[in-house]
XYZ file of C-alpha atoms in Angstrom:
459
model
C 51.930 39.492 85.577
C 55.045 40.765 83.785
C 53.404 44.152 83.382
C 52.694 44.349 87.099
C 56.333 43.550 87.848
C 57.555 46.562 85.861
C 58.257 49.413 88.272
C 60.011 52.752 88.114
C 63.806 52.923 88.173
C 65.240 52.269 91.612
C 62.173 50.443 92.993
C 63.763 47.010 93.226
C 67.029 48.466 94.503
C 65.073 50.110 97.325
C 63.098 46.918 97.981
C 66.169 44.708 98.339
C 68.149 47.386 100.192
C 65.446 47.255 102.855
C 64.876 43.505 102.636
C 68.496 42.303 102.661
C 69.318 43.359 106.256
C 65.972 41.967 107.457
C 66.669 38.670 105.680
C 70.136 38.503 107.205
C 68.681 39.341 110.626
C 66.116 36.552 110.241
C 68.851 34.142 109.131
C 70.892 35.090 112.186
C 68.042 34.651 114.673
C 66.867 31.429 113.027
C 70.404 30.074 112.908
C 70.617 30.791 116.622
C 67.612 28.530 117.230
C 69.082 25.954 114.875
C 72.391 26.005 116.747
C 70.526 25.530 120.038
C 68.598 22.562 118.670
C 71.749 21.067 117.108
C 73.776 21.232 120.314
C 70.925 20.041 122.516
C 70.181 17.335 119.940
C 73.677 15.966 120.401
C 72.588 15.072 123.933
C 69.822 12.814 122.556
C 66.304 12.745 121.062
C 64.708 13.070 124.517
C 66.619 16.273 125.294
C 65.745 17.717 121.880
C 62.062 16.878 122.364
C 62.174 18.418 125.867
C 63.670 21.648 124.507
C 60.942 21.752 121.850
C 58.226 21.385 124.483
C 59.829 24.010 126.738
C 60.055 26.472 123.864
C 56.289 26.497 123.265
C 55.574 29.236 125.861
C 58.799 30.979 124.837
C 57.550 30.903 121.252
C 54.334 32.597 122.390
C 56.374 35.360 124.039
C 58.463 35.801 120.887
C 55.468 36.007 118.579
C 53.571 38.455 120.792
C 56.690 40.650 120.906
C 56.674 40.472 117.106
C 53.004 41.473 117.253
C 53.786 44.596 119.286
C 56.649 45.323 116.917
C 54.454 44.906 113.838
C 51.583 46.881 115.333
C 53.939 49.703 116.190
C 55.311 49.618 112.640
C 51.827 50.383 111.259
C 52.058 53.804 112.887
C 55.812 54.398 112.767
C 56.239 53.808 109.015
C 53.494 56.328 108.232
C 54.800 58.871 110.761
C 58.220 58.432 109.179
C 56.714 59.318 105.812
C 55.390 62.525 107.400
C 58.684 63.270 109.196
C 57.059 63.251 112.659
C 59.815 61.972 114.991
C 58.030 63.089 118.187
C 55.153 60.729 117.424
C 57.641 57.953 116.654
C 59.125 58.384 120.147
C 55.634 58.263 121.630
C 54.948 54.995 119.773
C 58.214 53.633 121.176
C 57.097 54.524 124.697
C 53.733 52.760 124.421
C 55.308 49.659 122.885
C 57.992 49.455 125.587
C 55.420 49.665 128.381
C 53.331 46.925 126.744
C 56.159 44.521 125.887
C 57.937 44.829 129.215
C 54.735 44.151 131.145
C 53.727 41.159 129.013
C 57.137 39.462 128.914
C 57.660 39.956 132.661
C 54.281 38.365 133.432
C 54.983 35.261 131.346
C 58.523 34.989 132.681
C 57.151 34.890 136.234
C 54.551 32.271 135.301
C 57.136 29.970 133.711
C 59.499 30.485 136.664
C 56.946 29.858 139.409
C 54.905 27.105 137.726
C 57.260 25.386 135.224
C 56.008 21.809 135.594
C 52.347 22.848 135.397
C 53.003 24.806 132.192
C 54.941 21.923 130.641
C 52.227 19.378 131.451
C 49.826 21.452 129.363
C 52.119 20.725 126.426
C 53.020 17.067 126.982
C 52.055 14.391 129.538
C 55.480 12.748 129.093
C 57.023 13.090 132.565
C 60.521 12.333 131.277
C 60.338 15.380 129.004
C 58.786 17.523 131.752
C 61.587 16.664 134.164
C 64.256 17.491 131.585
C 62.656 20.814 130.604
C 61.713 22.339 133.997
C 64.969 24.156 134.721
C 65.332 25.203 131.070
C 61.976 26.949 130.958
C 62.557 28.675 134.310
C 65.714 30.344 133.033
C 64.924 31.047 129.392
C 61.647 32.878 130.105
C 63.495 35.826 131.673
C 65.651 36.262 128.581
C 62.680 37.625 126.665
C 62.239 40.607 128.966
C 65.575 41.854 127.624
C 64.890 40.581 124.113
C 61.489 42.290 124.047
C 62.980 45.715 124.749
C 65.807 45.360 122.225
C 63.417 43.950 119.592
C 61.084 46.918 119.938
C 63.946 49.349 119.446
C 65.243 47.352 116.459
C 61.691 47.503 115.056
C 61.705 51.311 115.339
C 64.943 51.444 113.375
C 63.590 49.039 110.755
C 60.384 51.029 110.281
C 62.422 54.199 109.760
C 64.434 52.587 106.947
C 67.471 51.446 108.956
C 67.036 47.655 109.145
C 70.809 47.072 109.296
C 70.767 47.866 113.026
C 68.695 44.783 113.855
C 70.903 42.635 111.652
C 74.055 43.741 113.489
C 72.447 43.592 116.935
C 71.121 40.064 116.604
C 74.302 38.969 114.822
C 76.300 39.779 117.951
C 73.653 38.067 120.089
C 73.850 34.918 117.964
C 77.641 34.734 118.235
C 77.535 35.145 122.021
C 74.769 32.553 122.384
C 76.436 29.972 120.149
C 79.775 30.291 121.954
C 78.130 30.037 125.377
C 76.102 27.019 124.221
C 79.362 25.282 123.355
C 80.840 26.189 126.730
C 77.880 25.579 129.045
C 76.106 22.601 127.452
C 79.225 20.446 127.181
C 81.426 21.976 129.908
C 84.349 23.412 127.931
C 87.018 25.847 129.203
C 86.569 24.670 132.778
C 82.814 25.383 132.922
C 80.449 22.718 134.326
C 78.615 20.549 131.769
C 75.061 21.800 132.335
C 73.342 20.016 129.443
C 69.959 21.427 128.438
C 70.103 23.927 131.331
C 73.310 25.347 129.854
C 71.425 26.187 126.646
C 68.940 28.238 128.666
C 71.710 30.051 130.584
C 73.480 30.857 127.304
C 70.283 32.327 125.867
C 69.717 34.519 128.941
C 73.281 35.891 128.967
C 73.228 36.625 125.224
C 69.928 38.511 125.561
C 71.374 40.661 128.347
C 74.330 41.517 126.081
C 71.894 42.278 123.241
C 69.881 44.622 125.475
C 73.023 46.445 126.638
C 74.163 47.072 123.052
C 70.721 48.360 122.010
C 70.572 50.669 125.044
C 73.988 52.203 124.331
C 73.139 52.709 120.641
C 69.770 54.296 121.464
C 71.311 56.734 123.940
C 73.964 57.834 121.431
C 71.847 57.889 118.256
C 71.644 61.183 116.368
C 69.607 59.795 113.488
C 66.591 59.167 115.718
C 67.377 60.750 119.108
C 65.409 59.626 122.134
C 62.970 62.177 123.529
C 62.301 60.993 127.068
C 59.333 63.286 127.615
C 57.603 61.596 124.654
C 58.681 58.063 125.632
C 57.729 58.252 129.314
C 54.502 60.190 128.697
C 53.267 59.119 125.252
C 49.910 60.879 125.603
C 46.346 59.716 125.181
C 46.214 60.364 121.434
C 49.089 57.984 120.666
C 47.841 55.415 123.180
C 44.430 55.529 121.489
C 45.996 55.159 118.010
C 48.195 52.334 119.271
C 45.183 50.531 120.721
C 43.130 50.997 117.546
C 45.771 49.887 115.059
C 48.131 47.745 117.127
C 45.795 45.791 119.421
C 44.367 43.729 116.533
C 47.922 42.906 115.439
C 48.974 41.897 118.943
C 45.815 39.819 119.406
C 46.436 38.309 115.985
C 49.970 37.262 116.902
C 48.885 36.015 120.332
C 46.075 33.902 118.883
C 48.311 32.705 116.058
C 51.125 31.745 118.441
C 48.724 29.937 120.783
C 47.150 28.211 117.786
C 50.523 27.177 116.377
C 51.516 25.988 119.850
C 48.327 23.898 119.930
C 49.696 22.017 116.944
C 52.774 21.217 119.046
C 50.533 20.213 121.958
C 48.668 17.821 119.666
C 52.008 16.273 118.648
C 52.918 15.993 122.328
C 49.787 13.899 122.959
C 50.115 11.595 119.933
C 51.135 7.969 120.367
C 54.515 8.693 118.726
C 54.938 12.025 120.533
C 58.708 11.821 121.058
C 59.343 11.104 117.358
C 56.977 13.872 116.241
C 58.449 16.469 118.618
C 62.019 15.577 117.658
C 61.133 15.787 113.945
C 59.321 19.087 114.449
C 62.272 20.503 116.413
C 64.520 19.963 113.398
C 62.214 20.579 110.436
C 60.492 23.494 112.178
C 63.844 25.271 112.294
C 64.555 24.350 108.667
C 61.177 25.860 107.807
C 61.966 29.059 109.719
C 65.261 29.299 107.863
C 63.511 28.749 104.518
C 60.980 31.538 105.135
C 63.506 34.226 106.106
C 63.370 35.766 102.625
C 59.555 35.813 102.772
C 59.535 37.622 106.115
C 62.260 39.985 104.928
C 60.150 40.911 101.904
C 57.088 41.305 104.125
C 58.999 43.645 106.444
C 60.239 45.796 103.574
C 56.732 45.778 102.057
C 55.334 47.169 105.317
C 57.862 50.021 105.285
C 57.349 50.807 101.583
C 53.539 50.665 101.675
C 53.334 52.607 104.949
C 55.589 55.348 103.629
C 53.650 55.534 100.334
C 50.443 56.127 102.293
C 52.087 58.557 104.724
C 53.412 60.628 101.818
C 49.873 61.004 100.463
C 50.099 58.971 97.239
C 46.883 57.925 95.490
C 45.059 54.712 96.408
C 45.704 53.273 92.947
C 49.435 53.940 93.232
C 49.518 52.227 96.657
C 47.542 49.264 95.262
C 49.852 48.820 92.248
C 53.026 48.994 94.335
C 51.570 46.456 96.779
C 50.539 44.065 93.992
C 54.094 44.099 92.671
C 55.386 43.242 96.141
C 52.966 40.322 96.446
C 53.948 38.898 93.060
C 57.632 39.110 93.958
C 56.905 37.238 97.192
C 55.117 34.409 95.380
C 57.998 34.040 92.909
C 60.485 33.905 95.769
C 58.279 31.307 97.510
C 58.351 29.172 94.369
C 62.140 29.329 94.256
C 62.375 28.307 97.926
C 59.991 25.393 97.288
C 62.190 24.093 94.472
C 65.316 24.393 96.620
C 63.761 22.475 99.534
C 62.563 19.651 97.279
C 66.077 19.298 95.860
C 67.782 19.407 99.259
C 65.522 16.781 100.858
C 66.918 13.715 98.998
C 70.460 15.013 98.488
C 71.224 16.590 101.886
C 68.483 16.430 104.527
C 67.852 12.680 104.543
C 71.397 11.362 103.918
C 73.336 13.987 105.919
C 71.281 16.202 108.229
C 68.891 13.668 109.752
C 71.699 11.237 110.714
C 73.749 14.162 112.066
C 70.914 14.893 114.510
C 70.711 11.176 115.338
C 66.998 11.009 114.518
C 65.361 7.684 115.300
C 63.759 5.928 112.272
C 60.245 7.097 113.234
C 61.451 10.665 113.753
C 63.290 10.638 110.405
C 60.127 9.463 108.624
C 58.038 12.202 110.280
C 60.711 14.789 109.423
C 60.579 13.763 105.759
C 56.809 14.189 105.564
C 56.992 17.553 107.333
C 59.700 18.809 104.964
C 57.706 17.845 101.854
C 54.497 19.478 103.104
C 56.258 22.693 104.137
C 57.928 22.897 100.706
C 54.789 22.308 98.627
C 52.854 25.026 100.438
C 55.713 27.552 100.325
C 54.520 29.808 97.421
C 51.085 30.136 99.028
C 52.608 30.842 102.430
C 54.954 33.471 100.936
C 51.954 35.331 99.530
C 50.111 35.121 102.865
C 53.102 36.385 104.857
C 53.599 39.491 102.723
C 49.890 40.172 102.294
C 48.972 39.857 105.980
C 52.049 41.036 107.881
C 53.228 43.497 105.246
C 50.601 45.025 102.965
C 47.295 44.840 104.853
C 48.794 45.837 108.200
C 50.750 48.735 106.704
C 47.488 49.963 105.179
C 45.825 50.047 108.607
C 43.588 47.038 107.896
C 44.783 45.167 110.985
C 41.387 43.761 112.020
C 40.680 42.040 108.720
C 44.305 40.885 108.452
C 43.897 39.249 111.861
C 40.718 37.437 110.857
C 42.345 36.163 107.677
C 45.398 34.990 109.615
C 43.884 33.244 112.634
C 40.461 32.124 111.377
C 41.717 29.325 109.087
C 44.235 28.206 111.728
C 41.628 27.719 114.454
C 38.757 26.609 112.225
C 40.678 24.307 109.876
C 44.236 23.333 110.842
C 43.793 22.684 114.576
C 40.571 20.622 114.422
C 41.733 18.644 111.377
C 45.092 17.839 112.953
C 43.439 16.863 116.251
C 41.059 14.526 114.439
C 43.841 13.027 112.317
C 46.442 12.660 115.063
C 44.403 11.963 118.198
C 41.017 10.564 117.160
C 41.688 8.555 114.003
C 45.431 8.057 114.617
C 45.985 8.606 110.914
C 49.343 8.055 109.190
C 51.983 10.691 109.847
C 51.766 12.177 106.344
C 48.034 12.854 106.810
C 48.729 14.658 110.097
C 51.392 16.780 108.384
C 49.003 17.828 105.599
C 46.340 18.721 108.164
C 48.840 21.122 109.788
C 48.931 23.203 106.594
C 45.193 23.151 105.821
C 44.895 26.812 106.853
C 46.784 28.026 103.772
C 44.116 26.634 101.442
C 41.735 29.213 102.963
C 44.079 32.095 103.782
C 45.351 32.700 100.283
C 42.039 33.137 98.387
C 40.405 35.148 101.197
C 43.451 37.414 101.434
C 43.488 37.912 97.660
C 39.834 38.993 97.648
C 40.470 41.480 100.457
C 43.525 42.888 98.712
C 41.782 43.463 95.382
C 38.898 45.198 97.185
C 41.266 48.089 98.138
C 39.374 48.803 101.386
C 42.592 48.136 103.315
C 44.250 51.414 102.215
C 43.955 53.885 105.124
C 46.017 56.799 106.445
C 46.250 55.954 110.163
C 48.027 59.226 111.039
C 44.926 61.304 110.378
C 42.650 62.227 113.279
């Protein structure tokens, strides 16, 4: 392993130069969600559980946007290696059409049929009533967020990830301040409660979109070419469909599958405790995986550029193996940190701060332990699937590896444990992570086979 970690001078500097802004961006966006949950949680466990339920369809929108962003990156990183900025603009055009259409459709559904959507997630009418107005407002925020995220993804895939970090940093500050004002009614504003959190999110996303638009119009590094954006052309549309559709479908199926886990919690006998625990620990988990996703994002750029520059398959394989080993080591470090923080900070400080009921605190403890133990395996999966395999143009197989174990293992096992057998909470938590026991070995076999290395800019 040590031999595989030895790379040429400057390799790790380049890796962390790319990864650091992505990690900071992920910390910013995750902290934004954490701040939302914290402030809503101060209203009570019911409000926090309602916000968790309402964010299920929003989560689907977010993940599908990430799918379009990742699918676009498959092409953009390789075009960047070839220096083809016209094709990059064409990719931007296709992605913008797709994301705007999808996010607008879901925003209209959540606005027109909020109660019906929420009842698919939980039968608890108290939570549905609390969440209706929230979901109506917050859905529209992701039309603006989708557009700005796609542009930030273009900048990231062309080796300028700092833009996304700065953009979402401003968005987080605006959102957090407006949460404080609108949830609790400070500075003369009405105390809107959970609805104020949704209004704050919408306003901050509009600000985010405006900043991205101004930057894009003034950028000299990657100037907009409107003829390419508005009329991408059949060739790019075909390439986008071939290499991006599997990624988008992957993210859609993964987000729906992950949301099914939340739905199962919402139908368990202790649904309010489980949803409140998941609201808190789910955000802790997102915060703990920011380094993993940052490494995966930088791996996608590095591997894509290596292929686009025409390096040998063996060179691409060796660079990718180094990236995967680094990810596993980072995952191990995060696991150790979480296991230390659980008894010394989470249980004695954080859980009481969020006013978790005893049942919710117990569920949160089990969730935290399970997330931590599986972290090294998950770190490998994240970089292998969303970074290496996708950047190599192997999106179809990456999708199968990602969503197959979720739908065939985690969802049925959790449903049996939580709904049929009403098993103890710790058993339900382990069932949630059953997918990783399959993902990791299957992904490793695919990686070592080297069939994933493809130049997607040819033909």
